[in-house]
mmCIF file of C-alpha atoms and ligand atoms in Angstrom:
data_model
loop_
_atom_site.group_PDB
_atom_site.id
_atom_site.type_symbol
_atom_site.label_atom_id
_atom_site.label_comp_id
_atom_site.label_asym_id
_atom_site.label_seq_id
_atom_site.Cartn_x
_atom_site.Cartn_y
_atom_site.Cartn_z
ATOM 1 C CA MET A 110 13.761 -10.207 -15.652
ATOM 2 C CA THR A 111 13.065 -13.848 -14.904
ATOM 3 C CA ARG A 112 9.438 -14.917 -15.158
ATOM 4 C CA LEU A 113 8.449 -16.980 -12.144
ATOM 5 C CA THR A 114 6.960 -20.439 -12.705
ATOM 6 C CA GLU A 115 4.261 -22.418 -10.892
ATOM 7 C CA LYS A 116 7.027 -24.548 -9.413
ATOM 8 C CA ASP A 117 8.780 -21.446 -7.957
ATOM 9 C CA VAL A 118 5.688 -20.495 -5.941
ATOM 10 C CA ASP A 119 4.306 -23.984 -5.218
ATOM 11 C CA GLY A 120 3.684 -24.479 -1.467
ATOM 12 C CA LEU A 121 5.067 -21.029 -0.640
ATOM 13 C CA GLY A 122 1.899 -19.842 1.127
ATOM 14 C CA THR A 123 1.609 -22.854 3.413
ATOM 15 C CA GLU A 124 5.306 -22.840 4.326
ATOM 16 C CA LEU A 125 5.522 -19.227 5.467
ATOM 17 C CA ILE A 126 5.831 -20.095 9.162
ATOM 18 C CA ILE A 127 8.867 -22.310 8.507
ATOM 19 C CA TYR A 128 10.222 -19.644 6.154
ATOM 20 C CA GLU A 129 9.930 -16.968 8.883
ATOM 21 C CA ARG A 130 11.660 -19.241 11.404
ATOM 22 C CA ASN A 131 14.618 -19.798 9.051
ATOM 23 C CA LEU A 132 14.825 -16.099 8.241
ATOM 24 C CA ALA A 133 14.817 -15.192 11.948
ATOM 25 C CA GLU A 134 17.575 -17.738 12.650
ATOM 26 C CA LYS A 135 19.754 -16.093 10.004
ATOM 27 C CA THR A 136 18.944 -12.420 10.509
ATOM 28 C CA GLY A 137 17.410 -12.152 13.990
ATOM 29 C CA LEU A 138 14.442 -10.380 12.354
ATOM 30 C CA LYS A 139 10.930 -11.149 11.148
ATOM 31 C CA LEU A 140 10.020 -10.742 7.488
ATOM 32 C CA GLY A 141 7.995 -7.629 8.327
ATOM 33 C CA GLU A 142 10.887 -6.052 10.242
ATOM 34 C CA ILE A 143 13.234 -6.535 7.277
ATOM 35 C CA ALA A 144 10.586 -5.086 4.941
ATOM 36 C CA ALA A 145 9.966 -2.083 7.196
ATOM 37 C CA MET A 146 13.690 -1.316 7.334
ATOM 38 C CA ALA A 147 14.057 -1.559 3.548
ATOM 39 C CA GLY A 148 10.864 0.428 2.980
ATOM 40 C CA ALA A 149 11.977 3.225 5.332
ATOM 41 C CA ILE A 150 8.977 2.934 7.651
ATOM 42 C CA SER A 151 9.065 2.293 11.396
ATOM 43 C CA TRP A 152 7.947 -1.151 12.580
ATOM 44 C CA GLU A 153 5.160 0.498 14.643
ATOM 45 C CA ASP A 154 3.846 2.432 11.614
ATOM 46 C CA PHE A 155 4.022 -0.702 9.445
ATOM 47 C CA GLN A 156 1.961 -2.627 12.013
ATOM 48 C CA GLY A 157 -0.486 0.305 12.177
ATOM 49 C CA ALA A 158 -0.848 0.223 8.371
ATOM 50 C CA ALA A 159 -1.513 -3.530 8.583
ATOM 51 C CA ARG A 160 -4.578 -2.841 10.744
ATOM 52 C CA ASP A 161 -5.725 -0.015 8.499
ATOM 53 C CA TYR A 162 -5.388 -1.026 4.828
ATOM 54 C CA GLN A 163 -7.402 -3.332 2.564
ATOM 55 C CA VAL A 164 -4.965 -4.982 0.146
ATOM 56 C CA GLY A 165 -5.700 -6.987 -2.982
ATOM 57 C CA VAL A 166 -4.085 -8.833 -5.848
ATOM 58 C CA VAL A 167 -5.416 -8.617 -9.411
ATOM 59 C CA PRO A 168 -4.501 -11.625 -11.583
ATOM 60 C CA ILE A 169 -3.177 -10.452 -14.949
ATOM 61 C CA THR A 170 -3.671 -12.578 -18.057
ATOM 62 C CA SER A 171 -1.686 -10.516 -20.588
ATOM 63 C CA GLY A 172 1.544 -11.819 -22.143
ATOM 64 C CA GLN A 173 2.222 -15.367 -21.017
ATOM 65 C CA GLY A 174 -0.839 -15.305 -18.750
ATOM 66 C CA VAL A 175 -1.636 -16.174 -15.173
ATOM 67 C CA ILE A 176 0.945 -18.202 -13.234
ATOM 68 C CA GLY A 177 -0.890 -20.842 -11.203
ATOM 69 C CA GLY A 178 -0.463 -20.070 -7.490
ATOM 70 C CA PHE A 179 1.169 -16.636 -8.023
ATOM 71 C CA SER A 180 -1.705 -14.419 -6.773
ATOM 72 C CA GLU A 181 -2.355 -16.917 -3.944
ATOM 73 C CA ALA A 182 1.308 -16.765 -2.849
ATOM 74 C CA VAL A 183 1.301 -12.947 -2.926
ATOM 75 C CA VAL A 184 -1.885 -12.733 -0.865
ATOM 76 C CA GLN A 185 -0.534 -15.214 1.702
ATOM 77 C CA ILE A 186 2.597 -13.074 2.152
ATOM 78 C CA ILE A 187 0.385 -9.988 2.592
ATOM 79 C CA ARG A 188 -1.644 -11.827 5.277
ATOM 80 C CA GLN A 189 1.525 -13.132 6.936
ATOM 81 C CA LEU A 190 2.410 -9.465 7.548
ATOM 82 C CA GLY A 191 -0.921 -8.935 9.323
ATOM 83 C CA PHE A 192 -2.700 -7.089 6.484
ATOM 84 C CA LYS A 193 -6.167 -7.953 5.212
ATOM 85 C CA GLY A 194 -5.654 -9.333 1.718
ATOM 86 C CA ARG A 195 -7.773 -10.860 -1.022
ATOM 87 C CA ILE A 196 -7.649 -11.762 -4.709
ATOM 88 C CA THR A 197 -10.131 -10.097 -7.046
ATOM 89 C CA GLU A 198 -12.568 -12.406 -8.820
ATOM 90 C CA LYS A 199 -12.064 -10.688 -12.157
ATOM 91 C CA THR A 200 -8.724 -10.280 -13.926
ATOM 92 C CA ASP A 201 -6.893 -7.394 -15.640
ATOM 93 C CA VAL A 202 -8.579 -3.957 -15.925
ATOM 94 C CA ASN A 203 -11.888 -5.540 -14.964
ATOM 95 C CA GLY A 204 -10.255 -6.860 -11.774
ATOM 96 C CA PHE A 205 -8.663 -3.470 -11.092
ATOM 97 C CA TYR A 206 -12.116 -1.849 -11.409
ATOM 98 C CA GLU A 207 -13.595 -4.486 -9.094
ATOM 99 C CA GLY A 208 -10.846 -3.857 -6.525
ATOM 100 C CA VAL A 209 -11.217 -0.071 -6.538
ATOM 101 C CA THR A 210 -15.027 -0.100 -6.419
ATOM 102 C CA LYS A 211 -15.057 -2.700 -3.625
ATOM 103 C CA GLY A 212 -12.725 -0.774 -1.339
ATOM 104 C CA LEU A 213 -9.221 -2.084 -1.990
ATOM 105 C CA GLU A 214 -6.657 0.587 -1.140
ATOM 106 C CA ILE A 215 -3.443 -1.166 -2.177
ATOM 107 C CA ILE A 216 -3.449 -3.207 -5.369
ATOM 108 C CA PHE A 217 -0.734 -5.684 -6.378
ATOM 109 C CA MET A 218 -0.499 -6.725 -10.032
ATOM 110 C CA ALA A 219 2.157 -8.246 -12.252
ATOM 111 C CA ASP A 220 2.578 -8.826 -15.953
ATOM 112 C CA ASP A 221 5.673 -10.356 -17.554
ATOM 113 C CA ALA A 222 7.708 -7.136 -17.385
ATOM 114 C CA ARG A 223 6.732 -5.454 -14.133
ATOM 115 C CA PHE A 224 5.245 -6.210 -10.727
ATOM 116 C CA VAL A 225 3.835 -3.269 -8.762
ATOM 117 C CA ALA A 226 1.870 -2.367 -5.640
ATOM 118 C CA LEU A 227 -0.181 0.809 -5.994
ATOM 119 C CA ASN A 228 -1.392 2.689 -2.916
ATOM 120 C CA LEU A 229 -4.609 4.353 -4.042
ATOM 121 C CA ARG A 230 -4.780 6.600 -0.950
ATOM 122 C CA THR A 231 -1.411 8.233 -1.461
ATOM 123 C CA GLY A 232 -0.611 7.528 -5.118
ATOM 124 C CA GLN A 233 2.655 5.791 -4.112
ATOM 125 C CA ILE A 234 3.739 2.940 -6.324
ATOM 126 C CA ALA A 235 6.250 0.275 -5.301
ATOM 127 C CA ASP A 236 8.172 -1.690 -7.923
ATOM 128 C CA ASN A 237 9.156 -5.294 -7.207
ATOM 129 C CA ALA A 238 12.697 -5.011 -8.615
ATOM 130 C CA ILE A 239 13.517 -2.003 -6.429
ATOM 131 C CA ALA A 240 11.794 -3.526 -3.384
ATOM 132 C CA THR A 241 13.603 -6.831 -3.865
ATOM 133 C CA GLY A 242 17.013 -5.141 -4.075
ATOM 134 C CA ARG A 243 16.369 -3.077 -0.956
ATOM 135 C CA GLY A 244 14.840 -5.974 0.987
ATOM 136 C CA TYR A 245 17.775 -8.291 0.342
ATOM 137 C CA VAL A 246 20.315 -5.638 1.291
ATOM 138 C CA ALA A 247 18.391 -5.048 4.546
ATOM 139 C CA ALA A 248 18.418 -8.812 5.210
ATOM 140 C CA LEU A 249 22.156 -9.112 4.467
ATOM 141 C CA ASN A 250 22.853 -6.067 6.634
ATOM 142 C CA ALA A 251 20.977 -7.698 9.530
ATOM 143 C CA MET A 252 22.616 -11.100 8.962
ATOM 144 C CA THR A 253 26.136 -9.598 9.054
ATOM 145 C CA GLN A 254 25.420 -6.832 11.568
ATOM 146 C CA GLY A 255 26.400 -4.092 9.187
ATOM 147 C CA PHE A 256 29.061 -5.633 6.898
ATOM 148 C CA PRO A 257 32.058 -5.285 9.258
ATOM 149 C CA GLY A 258 35.513 -5.150 7.717
ATOM 150 C CA SER A 259 34.723 -5.364 4.017
ATOM 151 C CA GLU A 260 32.816 -3.942 1.086
ATOM 152 C CA VAL A 261 29.776 -5.740 -0.316
ATOM 153 C CA LEU A 262 30.086 -7.272 -3.800
ATOM 154 C CA VAL A 263 26.978 -6.828 -5.976
ATOM 155 C CA LEU A 264 26.762 -9.197 -8.943
ATOM 156 C CA GLY A 265 24.515 -7.938 -11.746
ATOM 157 C CA CYS A 266 23.674 -4.349 -12.632
ATOM 158 C CA GLY A 267 20.073 -4.824 -13.771
ATOM 159 C CA PRO A 268 17.140 -3.183 -11.939
ATOM 160 C CA VAL A 269 17.540 -5.339 -8.798
ATOM 161 C CA GLY A 270 21.340 -4.873 -8.660
ATOM 162 C CA LEU A 271 21.044 -1.103 -9.140
ATOM 163 C CA ALA A 272 18.479 -0.906 -6.311
ATOM 164 C CA CYS A 273 20.962 -2.817 -4.106
ATOM 165 C CA VAL A 274 23.723 -0.364 -5.041
ATOM 166 C CA GLU A 275 21.550 2.644 -4.248
ATOM 167 C CA TYR A 276 20.503 1.289 -0.860
ATOM 168 C CA LEU A 277 24.057 0.235 0.070
ATOM 169 C CA LEU A 278 25.180 3.804 -0.690
ATOM 170 C CA GLU A 279 22.320 5.133 1.480
ATOM 171 C CA LEU A 280 23.520 2.861 4.289
ATOM 172 C CA GLY A 281 27.044 4.238 3.857
ATOM 173 C CA SER A 282 28.464 0.811 3.019
ATOM 174 C CA GLY A 283 31.493 0.315 0.790
ATOM 175 C CA LEU A 284 30.690 -1.678 -2.328
ATOM 176 C CA ALA A 285 31.991 -3.259 -5.475
ATOM 177 C CA VAL A 286 30.067 -4.305 -8.570
ATOM 178 C CA TYR A 287 30.481 -6.914 -11.294
ATOM 179 C CA ASP A 288 28.406 -7.476 -14.425
ATOM 180 C CA CYS A 289 29.205 -9.862 -17.286
ATOM 181 C CA ASP A 290 28.329 -6.919 -19.558
ATOM 182 C CA SER A 291 31.042 -4.514 -18.379
ATOM 183 C CA SER A 292 29.464 -1.610 -20.313
ATOM 184 C CA LYS A 293 26.734 -1.566 -17.620
ATOM 185 C CA LEU A 294 29.347 -0.617 -15.002
ATOM 186 C CA LYS A 295 29.969 2.698 -16.764
ATOM 187 C CA ARG A 296 26.695 4.052 -15.347
ATOM 188 C CA LEU A 297 28.051 3.636 -11.825
ATOM 189 C CA HIS A 298 30.352 6.321 -10.505
ATOM 190 C CA GLN A 299 33.771 4.719 -10.032
ATOM 191 C CA GLY A 300 34.764 6.914 -7.065
ATOM 192 C CA ALA A 301 32.423 5.446 -4.453
ATOM 193 C CA ILE A 302 32.012 2.067 -6.146
ATOM 194 C CA LYS A 303 34.776 -0.394 -7.043
ATOM 195 C CA HIS A 304 34.435 -2.023 -10.457
ATOM 196 C CA GLU A 305 35.369 -5.708 -10.540
ATOM 197 C CA ARG A 306 36.131 -7.205 -13.948
ATOM 198 C CA ASN A 307 37.046 -10.806 -13.077
ATOM 199 C CA LEU A 308 34.268 -12.832 -11.448
ATOM 200 C CA GLU A 309 36.409 -15.655 -9.997
ATOM 201 C CA GLU A 310 38.891 -13.208 -8.454
ATOM 202 C CA ALA A 311 36.104 -11.009 -7.080
ATOM 203 C CA ILE A 312 34.266 -13.926 -5.445
ATOM 204 C CA LYS A 313 37.430 -14.882 -3.557
ATOM 205 C CA LYS A 314 37.857 -11.359 -2.154
ATOM 206 C CA TYR A 315 34.492 -10.446 -0.663
ATOM 207 C CA PRO A 316 32.766 -12.092 2.341
ATOM 208 C CA TYR A 317 29.443 -10.331 1.569
ATOM 209 C CA ILE A 318 27.860 -11.015 -1.812
ATOM 210 C CA VAL A 319 24.541 -10.038 -3.387
ATOM 211 C CA ASP A 320 23.668 -12.163 -6.415
ATOM 212 C CA ALA A 321 21.256 -9.993 -8.381
ATOM 213 C CA THR A 322 21.694 -11.894 -11.650
ATOM 214 C CA PRO A 323 19.199 -14.138 -13.442
ATOM 215 C CA ALA A 324 21.989 -16.673 -14.185
ATOM 216 C CA SER A 325 21.973 -20.126 -12.635
ATOM 217 C CA SER A 326 24.702 -22.110 -10.900
ATOM 218 C CA PHE A 327 27.720 -19.951 -11.788
ATOM 219 C CA ILE A 328 29.039 -18.937 -8.355
ATOM 220 C CA SER A 329 31.533 -21.224 -6.604
ATOM 221 C CA LEU A 330 32.300 -19.795 -3.188
ATOM 222 C CA PRO A 331 35.509 -20.422 -1.238
ATOM 223 C CA GLU A 332 35.082 -23.621 0.810
ATOM 224 C CA PRO A 333 34.524 -23.585 4.618
ATOM 225 C CA PRO A 334 36.036 -22.641 7.025
ATOM 226 C CA ALA A 335 35.875 -19.473 4.881
ATOM 227 C CA LYS A 336 32.749 -17.589 5.960
ATOM 228 C CA VAL A 337 30.734 -16.017 3.175
ATOM 229 C CA PHE A 338 27.328 -14.338 3.515
ATOM 230 C CA VAL A 339 25.122 -14.292 0.435
ATOM 231 C CA ALA A 340 21.858 -12.532 -0.385
ATOM 232 C CA ALA A 341 20.516 -14.176 -3.525
ATOM 233 C CA PRO A 342 17.404 -12.450 -4.877
ATOM 234 C CA GLY A 343 18.052 -13.811 -8.355
ATOM 235 C CA VAL A 344 15.801 -16.622 -9.586
ATOM 236 C CA PRO A 345 17.135 -19.203 -10.350
ATOM 237 C CA MET A 346 19.823 -19.351 -7.682
ATOM 238 C CA GLY A 347 23.315 -18.339 -8.869
ATOM 239 C CA LEU A 348 25.257 -20.470 -6.375
ATOM 240 C CA THR A 349 26.321 -23.958 -7.395
ATOM 241 C CA ASN A 350 24.555 -26.706 -5.396
ATOM 242 C CA LYS A 351 27.825 -27.480 -3.646
ATOM 243 C CA SER A 352 28.425 -23.869 -2.572
ATOM 244 C CA TYR A 353 24.821 -23.510 -1.458
ATOM 245 C CA SER A 354 24.939 -26.617 0.718
ATOM 246 C CA GLN A 355 28.305 -25.597 2.211
ATOM 247 C CA HIS A 356 27.136 -22.075 3.125
ATOM 248 C CA ALA A 357 23.333 -22.538 3.460
ATOM 249 C CA LYS A 358 23.222 -21.109 7.007
ATOM 250 C CA ASN A 359 24.516 -17.795 5.662
ATOM 251 C CA VAL A 360 22.495 -17.660 2.430
ATOM 252 C CA ILE A 361 19.194 -15.846 1.965
ATOM 253 C CA HIS A 362 17.178 -16.857 -1.086
ATOM 254 C CA ASP A 363 13.465 -16.920 -1.827
ATOM 255 C CA PRO A 364 11.315 -16.494 -4.933
ATOM 256 C CA LEU A 365 8.920 -13.809 -3.692
ATOM 257 C CA GLN A 366 8.660 -13.245 0.066
ATOM 258 C CA ILE A 367 11.201 -10.465 0.741
ATOM 259 C CA GLY A 368 10.280 -8.613 -2.468
ATOM 260 C CA VAL A 369 6.517 -8.660 -1.820
ATOM 261 C CA ALA A 370 6.895 -7.758 1.867
ATOM 262 C CA THR A 371 9.137 -4.800 0.980
ATOM 263 C CA MET A 372 6.721 -3.656 -1.760
ATOM 264 C CA LEU A 373 4.032 -3.434 0.892
ATOM 265 C CA ALA A 374 6.300 -1.487 3.255
ATOM 266 C CA MET A 375 7.298 0.901 0.448
ATOM 267 C CA ALA A 376 3.649 1.358 -0.580
ATOM 268 C CA VAL A 377 2.667 2.500 2.943
ATOM 269 C CA SER A 378 5.850 4.316 3.955
ATOM 270 C CA PRO A 379 5.721 8.092 4.386
ATOM 271 C CA PRO A 380 6.493 9.800 1.056
ATOM 272 C CA ARG A 381 10.153 10.853 0.880
ATOM 273 C CA ILE A 382 10.933 14.521 0.565
ATOM 274 C CA LYS A 383 12.677 15.091 -2.764
ATOM 275 C CA LYS A 384 15.731 17.314 -2.430
HETATM 276 O O1 2YJ B 87 -1.036 -12.513 -12.601
HETATM 277 C C1 2YJ B 87 -0.298 -13.471 -12.889
HETATM 278 O O2 2YJ B 87 -0.462 -14.605 -12.407
HETATM 279 C C2 2YJ B 87 0.874 -13.240 -13.821
HETATM 280 N N1 2YJ B 87 0.574 -12.212 -14.784
HETATM 281 C C3 2YJ B 87 2.089 -12.974 -12.975
HETATM 282 C C4 2YJ B 87 3.334 -12.609 -13.744
HETATM 283 C C5 2YJ B 87 4.521 -12.548 -12.793
HETATM 284 N N2 2YJ B 87 5.545 -11.705 -13.338
HETATM 285 C C6 2YJ B 87 6.816 -12.065 -13.335
HETATM 286 O O3 2YJ B 87 7.222 -13.155 -12.972
HETATM 287 C C7 2YJ B 87 7.696 -10.971 -13.814
HETATM 288 N N3 2YJ B 87 8.830 -11.448 -14.502
HETATM 289 C C8 2YJ B 87 8.060 -10.070 -12.657
HETATM 290 C C9 2YJ B 87 8.337 -10.822 -11.371
HETATM 291 C C10 2YJ B 87 9.335 -10.185 -10.495
HETATM 292 C C11 2YJ B 87 9.741 -11.117 -9.365
HETATM 293 N N4 2YJ B 87 11.019 -10.757 -8.840
#
């Protein structure tokens, strides 16, 4: 999984209003509405949780250490959704202890391998990779009004890509997958899911694409007037600069916002009944 950098999150907190406006122009929805959909919680219940929960972020110094601006960006997204959010003064386990003893009920924390939100009231834990996959599929679904006329192509079968696949199946959408390591496709049941083995050919065929890879600048989309809708959770962006500028109105890409918002929705959503 890509490690975010200071540059990825620089200015993110102060630009959230512009971000929301762009997202609404593309999807017709607010960030919180997309998150609620992906987190399987009603918009009313999500707003109720926002009034009710104390949320915090614990900076984590292990591995490659704190990323300047990361905790600040996460807390700004939490506040943008109407929740009360703060950053603990202490870091790591000491910060976790501070948060719990001072009344935090949802705690966000990330090291180099995993980024989670833990709901201490219910014991629910939301993982960023799963939340990001679900959030981007919800955004693409809204942007295209339900993927009419074609399957969705998911590029990359890592944790984010697999979460996209699972949610697309839940939504009843047809889908196809591609991974540069074709052995990863074997895990996915071929009946319901098409396996694509040639990237260039696949990109020409599908008008709805999720780029869940960590690779940069490898996707050249068909040129306009072809209409292609892309959800690009991967950091860095997989589209070439040219393709991005040609299709920008139909591309959703951010470093953190949809993933963090969906983590919060998943952390407060009613527990699912396991069948
Ligand atoms: O607390 C801090 O500032 C750091 N320990 C944050 C580390 C952030 N972690 C990552 O960037 C991981 N690769 C997971 C991020 C998932 C984003 N999609």
